[in-house]
Coordinates of C-alpha atoms in Angstrom, one line a residue:
M2 CA 88.3 60.2 126.5
P3 CA 91.6 61.3 126.6
A4 CA 91.6 62.4 123.1
E5 CA 89.2 65.0 124.0
Y6 CA 91.9 66.7 126.1
Y7 CA 93.3 67.9 123.1
D8 CA 93.2 70.6 120.7
I9 CA 95.6 69.7 117.7
R10 CA 96.1 72.7 115.2
D11 CA 99.6 71.5 113.8
E12 CA 100.6 68.1 113.0
R13 CA 104.0 68.8 115.1
F14 CA 101.8 68.9 118.4
R15 CA 100.7 65.0 117.9
R16 CA 105.0 64.1 118.4
L17 CA 104.8 66.3 121.8
I18 CA 101.8 64.5 123.5
H19 CA 100.6 61.3 124.0
V20 CA 96.8 61.0 122.9
N21 CA 96.1 58.5 125.6
A22 CA 97.4 60.1 128.3
R23 CA 95.1 61.3 130.8
I24 CA 95.1 64.7 132.9
D25 CA 95.6 63.7 136.7
T26 CA 94.1 65.8 139.5
L27 CA 96.5 65.7 142.2
W28 CA 94.9 68.1 144.5
S29 CA 91.9 70.6 145.0
G30 CA 90.8 73.0 147.6
G31 CA 92.7 76.0 146.6
R32 CA 91.4 79.7 145.8
W33 CA 94.1 80.6 143.2
T34 CA 97.1 78.3 142.8
E35 CA 100.5 79.4 141.1
G36 CA 104.2 79.0 141.1
P37 CA 104.7 75.2 140.9
A38 CA 108.3 74.2 141.1
Y39 CA 109.7 70.6 141.2
F40 CA 112.5 69.3 143.5
A41 CA 114.3 66.4 141.9
A42 CA 116.3 65.4 144.8
G43 CA 113.3 65.1 146.8
R44 CA 110.9 63.7 144.1
Y45 CA 108.4 66.4 145.3
L46 CA 106.4 69.5 144.1
I47 CA 105.7 72.8 145.7
W48 CA 102.9 75.6 144.8
S49 CA 101.4 78.4 146.0
D50 CA 97.9 79.0 146.9
I51 CA 98.1 82.9 147.1
P52 CA 94.7 84.0 148.6
N53 CA 94.9 81.2 151.5
D54 CA 98.7 82.4 152.2
R55 CA 100.0 78.9 151.9
I56 CA 102.8 76.9 150.0
L57 CA 101.7 73.2 149.6
R58 CA 103.8 70.1 148.9
W59 CA 102.9 67.2 146.9
D60 CA 104.9 64.0 147.4
E61 CA 105.5 61.8 144.1
M62 CA 106.5 58.5 145.9
N63 CA 103.2 58.3 147.9
G64 CA 100.8 61.3 146.4
Q65 CA 100.1 62.6 149.3
V66 CA 99.7 66.6 150.0
A67 CA 100.6 68.6 152.9
V68 CA 101.3 72.3 153.8
F69 CA 104.8 73.4 153.5
E70 CA 104.6 76.7 154.6
Q71 CA 101.6 79.0 156.3
P72 CA 101.4 81.7 156.7
C73 CA 103.8 82.3 153.7
R74 CA 103.9 86.2 152.9
N75 CA 101.4 85.3 149.9
Q76 CA 104.2 83.8 147.8
N77 CA 103.5 83.3 144.1
G78 CA 106.0 82.3 141.4
H79 CA 109.1 79.9 142.3
T80 CA 112.0 78.2 141.1
V81 CA 114.8 76.2 142.1
D82 CA 118.5 77.5 141.7
L83 CA 121.5 75.6 140.3
Q84 CA 122.2 74.4 144.1
G85 CA 118.7 72.9 144.3
R86 CA 117.7 75.7 146.7
M87 CA 113.8 77.2 146.3
I88 CA 113.5 80.7 145.1
A89 CA 110.4 82.5 145.9
C90 CA 108.3 85.6 144.8
E91 CA 106.7 87.1 147.7
H92 CA 103.6 89.4 147.5
R93 CA 103.3 90.3 151.1
G94 CA 107.2 90.5 151.7
R95 CA 107.4 92.5 148.6
C96 CA 110.8 90.6 147.7
V97 CA 112.5 87.7 146.2
S98 CA 113.6 85.3 148.8
R99 CA 115.8 82.0 149.0
Y100 CA 115.3 79.1 151.4
E101 CA 118.9 78.0 152.3
I102 CA 119.9 74.2 152.7
D103 CA 119.6 74.5 156.6
G104 CA 115.9 76.1 156.1
T105 CA 116.8 79.6 156.7
R106 CA 115.2 82.5 154.3
T107 CA 117.5 85.2 152.8
I108 CA 116.2 88.2 151.0
L109 CA 117.8 88.6 147.6
A110 CA 115.8 91.5 146.6
D111 CA 113.0 94.0 148.2
S112 CA 113.9 97.4 146.6
Y113 CA 115.3 99.1 143.5
A114 CA 116.7 102.5 143.8
G115 CA 115.9 103.1 147.2
K116 CA 112.4 102.4 146.8
R117 CA 110.3 99.0 147.8
L118 CA 109.3 96.8 144.9
N119 CA 105.7 96.2 144.1
S120 CA 105.0 92.5 144.5
P121 CA 107.5 90.0 142.9
N122 CA 105.5 87.7 140.7
D123 CA 107.6 85.0 138.9
V124 CA 111.1 84.2 138.7
V125 CA 113.7 82.2 136.7
V126 CA 117.5 81.5 137.2
K127 CA 120.0 81.7 134.3
S128 CA 122.8 79.3 133.9
D129 CA 125.2 81.7 135.1
G130 CA 123.4 82.1 138.5
S131 CA 121.7 85.4 138.0
I132 CA 118.0 85.6 139.0
W133 CA 115.4 87.3 136.6
F134 CA 111.9 88.3 138.0
T135 CA 108.7 90.2 137.1
D136 CA 107.5 93.0 139.5
P137 CA 104.0 93.6 138.6
S138 CA 101.7 95.3 141.1
Y139 CA 98.9 92.5 142.1
G140 CA 100.1 91.8 145.5
I141 CA 99.5 95.5 146.3
D142 CA 96.7 96.3 144.6
S143 CA 94.2 94.8 147.6
D144 CA 94.4 92.7 150.4
Y145 CA 93.1 89.7 148.6
E146 CA 97.0 88.2 147.4
G147 CA 98.8 90.5 149.6
D148 CA 98.8 93.7 151.5
A149 CA 97.2 96.9 149.7
A150 CA 99.9 99.4 149.3
P151 CA 100.9 102.3 147.3
M152 CA 103.2 101.5 144.4
E153 CA 106.9 103.3 144.9
Q154 CA 108.3 102.1 141.9
D155 CA 107.3 104.2 138.5
G156 CA 105.7 101.3 136.9
R157 CA 105.8 97.4 136.7
H158 CA 109.3 96.3 135.4
V159 CA 111.7 93.2 135.2
Y160 CA 114.7 92.8 137.2
R161 CA 117.9 90.7 137.3
I162 CA 119.9 90.1 140.4
D163 CA 123.6 89.6 139.6
P164 CA 125.2 86.8 141.4
A165 CA 126.7 89.2 143.7
G166 CA 123.6 90.7 144.8
T167 CA 123.5 93.8 142.5
V168 CA 119.9 94.1 141.3
S169 CA 119.3 96.2 138.0
R170 CA 116.0 96.7 135.9
V171 CA 116.4 95.1 132.6
I172 CA 112.7 95.8 131.1
D173 CA 110.9 98.9 131.5
D174 CA 108.4 98.8 128.4
M175 CA 105.8 96.6 129.9
K176 CA 102.2 97.0 131.5
Q177 CA 102.1 94.2 134.0
P178 CA 105.0 91.8 133.3
N179 CA 104.4 88.3 134.7
G180 CA 105.6 84.8 133.5
L181 CA 109.2 84.6 132.1
A182 CA 111.4 82.1 130.6
F183 CA 114.6 81.8 128.8
S184 CA 115.0 80.3 125.2
T185 CA 116.9 76.8 125.1
D186 CA 120.2 78.6 124.3
E187 CA 119.5 81.5 126.6
S188 CA 119.8 83.9 123.7
V189 CA 116.2 85.3 124.4
L190 CA 114.0 86.1 127.5
F191 CA 110.4 85.4 127.0
V192 CA 108.1 87.7 129.3
A193 CA 104.3 87.4 129.3
D194 CA 102.4 90.7 129.9
T195 CA 99.0 90.4 131.8
G196 CA 98.4 94.2 131.4
R197 CA 95.1 93.7 130.3
T198 CA 93.5 93.2 133.7
H199 CA 94.6 97.0 134.4
F200 CA 94.8 98.5 130.8
P201 CA 92.0 97.5 128.5
G202 CA 93.8 98.3 125.3
C203 CA 97.0 95.9 126.0
K204 CA 97.0 92.7 123.9
P205 CA 97.5 89.7 126.2
K206 CA 100.9 88.4 124.8
I207 CA 104.6 87.3 125.4
R208 CA 107.0 89.6 124.1
R209 CA 110.6 88.3 123.3
Y210 CA 113.9 90.0 124.2
P211 CA 117.2 89.3 122.9
L212 CA 120.3 89.0 125.6
A213 CA 123.0 91.1 124.6
A214 CA 126.5 89.9 124.2
D215 CA 127.4 90.6 127.6
G216 CA 124.7 88.2 128.8
R217 CA 123.1 90.6 131.6
S218 CA 121.3 93.2 129.6
L219 CA 118.4 92.8 126.7
G220 CA 118.1 94.2 123.4
E221 CA 114.8 96.0 122.1
G222 CA 111.6 93.7 122.6
Q223 CA 108.9 92.7 120.4
D224 CA 105.5 91.1 120.6
F225 CA 105.9 87.4 119.7
I226 CA 102.8 85.3 120.5
V227 CA 99.2 86.4 121.4
C228 CA 96.7 84.7 123.5
D229 CA 93.5 84.1 121.8
T230 CA 91.7 82.9 125.1
G231 CA 92.3 84.6 128.3
L232 CA 95.7 85.7 129.5
F233 CA 99.3 84.1 129.3
D234 CA 100.5 83.9 132.6
G235 CA 103.2 81.3 133.9
F236 CA 105.1 79.0 131.2
R237 CA 107.8 76.9 130.7
V238 CA 110.4 76.1 127.5
D239 CA 110.9 72.4 126.8
A240 CA 114.2 71.0 125.4
H241 CA 112.9 71.7 121.7
G242 CA 112.5 75.2 122.3
N243 CA 108.6 75.0 122.3
I244 CA 106.6 77.1 125.0
W245 CA 103.9 75.8 127.1
S246 CA 102.1 78.5 128.5
S247 CA 99.0 78.9 130.6
A248 CA 95.8 80.3 129.3
G249 CA 92.2 80.8 129.9
D250 CA 90.9 77.5 128.8
G251 CA 94.1 75.3 129.6
V252 CA 97.7 75.1 128.3
H253 CA 98.8 76.5 125.0
C254 CA 101.7 75.1 123.3
Y255 CA 104.0 77.2 120.6
A256 CA 106.7 76.2 118.5
P257 CA 109.9 78.4 118.5
D258 CA 108.8 80.0 115.5
G259 CA 105.8 81.3 117.3
T260 CA 103.1 78.8 115.7
L261 CA 100.4 77.5 118.1
L262 CA 100.8 73.9 117.8
G263 CA 97.9 73.0 120.1
K264 CA 96.2 73.0 123.4
I265 CA 95.6 71.0 126.4
L266 CA 92.2 71.6 127.4
L267 CA 90.8 72.1 131.1
D268 CA 87.8 73.3 132.6
E269 CA 89.7 76.0 134.6
V270 CA 91.5 78.9 134.1
V271 CA 95.3 77.9 134.2
A272 CA 97.6 80.1 136.0
N273 CA 101.3 78.3 135.8
V274 CA 102.9 75.3 134.7
C275 CA 106.4 73.5 135.1
F276 CA 107.9 70.2 133.9
G277 CA 108.9 67.6 136.4
G278 CA 109.3 63.8 137.6
P279 CA 112.5 61.5 137.2
K280 CA 112.5 62.3 133.4
R281 CA 111.3 65.9 133.3
N282 CA 108.6 64.8 131.0
R283 CA 105.5 65.3 133.3
L284 CA 103.8 68.7 132.9
F285 CA 102.3 70.2 136.3
I286 CA 99.3 72.6 135.9
C287 CA 97.9 75.1 138.3
A288 CA 94.6 75.6 137.2
T289 CA 92.5 77.8 139.8
T290 CA 91.4 75.8 142.5
T291 CA 93.4 72.5 141.7
L292 CA 96.8 70.8 140.9
R293 CA 97.2 68.7 137.8
A294 CA 99.3 66.9 135.9
I295 CA 99.8 65.2 132.4
Y296 CA 102.7 63.3 130.8
V297 CA 104.1 64.4 127.7
N298 CA 106.3 63.7 125.0
T299 CA 109.1 66.0 125.8
R300 CA 111.2 67.0 128.4
G301 CA 111.4 70.3 130.3
A302 CA 114.6 72.5 129.4
P303 CA 117.3 72.1 131.7
V304 CA 117.1 75.5 133.5
A305 CA 114.3 76.2 135.3

């Protein structure tokens, strides 16, 4: 029954879901699905199957799935910029790239302070056109999701690409920064830390960093929420400021004050999510080997 998909922890969650809505399995057959991004102009969704080195495309009009690009340099996270172009985090490319309207590829960032990036993981675009991305080491740790290689940076950090192209480091106090998203008013940047994969003492958490008045730098961060099952990976914010995050047992929904409102339960570990559809009220879920979707009673925040 659809009601069994939900673990309601707070009555506010009932207003954000349709208890009769089912989880749709749109596709299966991946090894580790990641990086969903919805393109409204074409009414399609793309996502990564990282170990299989491919991007897939699901057509909302007919439900068909096709390979979008293979090989794809083991891309992970994606987003859509203000002009509707795809921004990609490339593990094997060790860069953040942009797919132009004519289909060509532009490398936006592949180094910092003269040294190669680790393996950009997830990315978000701010309303001023700046691009913010995380750079953990997963793509260079082995040959499974990229190319095994030594780390040139002094750690795993978060970076900002200025609209003019300048790359700056904005966070340097995390173990393995992963998913990220801005609050609805862009006053706070939320970043997940999956450092437990490499550092057993690291709590599986999302941290919050206030934006400075210049809109380009961040203040001191603090732990915001801690995952009770598995790890937080990718996540998105809805129009009301609620956080919808991947986790070990499905998707967890948190109020802006950090209260766990409820969960959408799945039988696979969830890696990432995004809102899409004509009304942005469908939550697309990358869950290990599958792409799934469910209608919710909220809409995604307007900035990806």
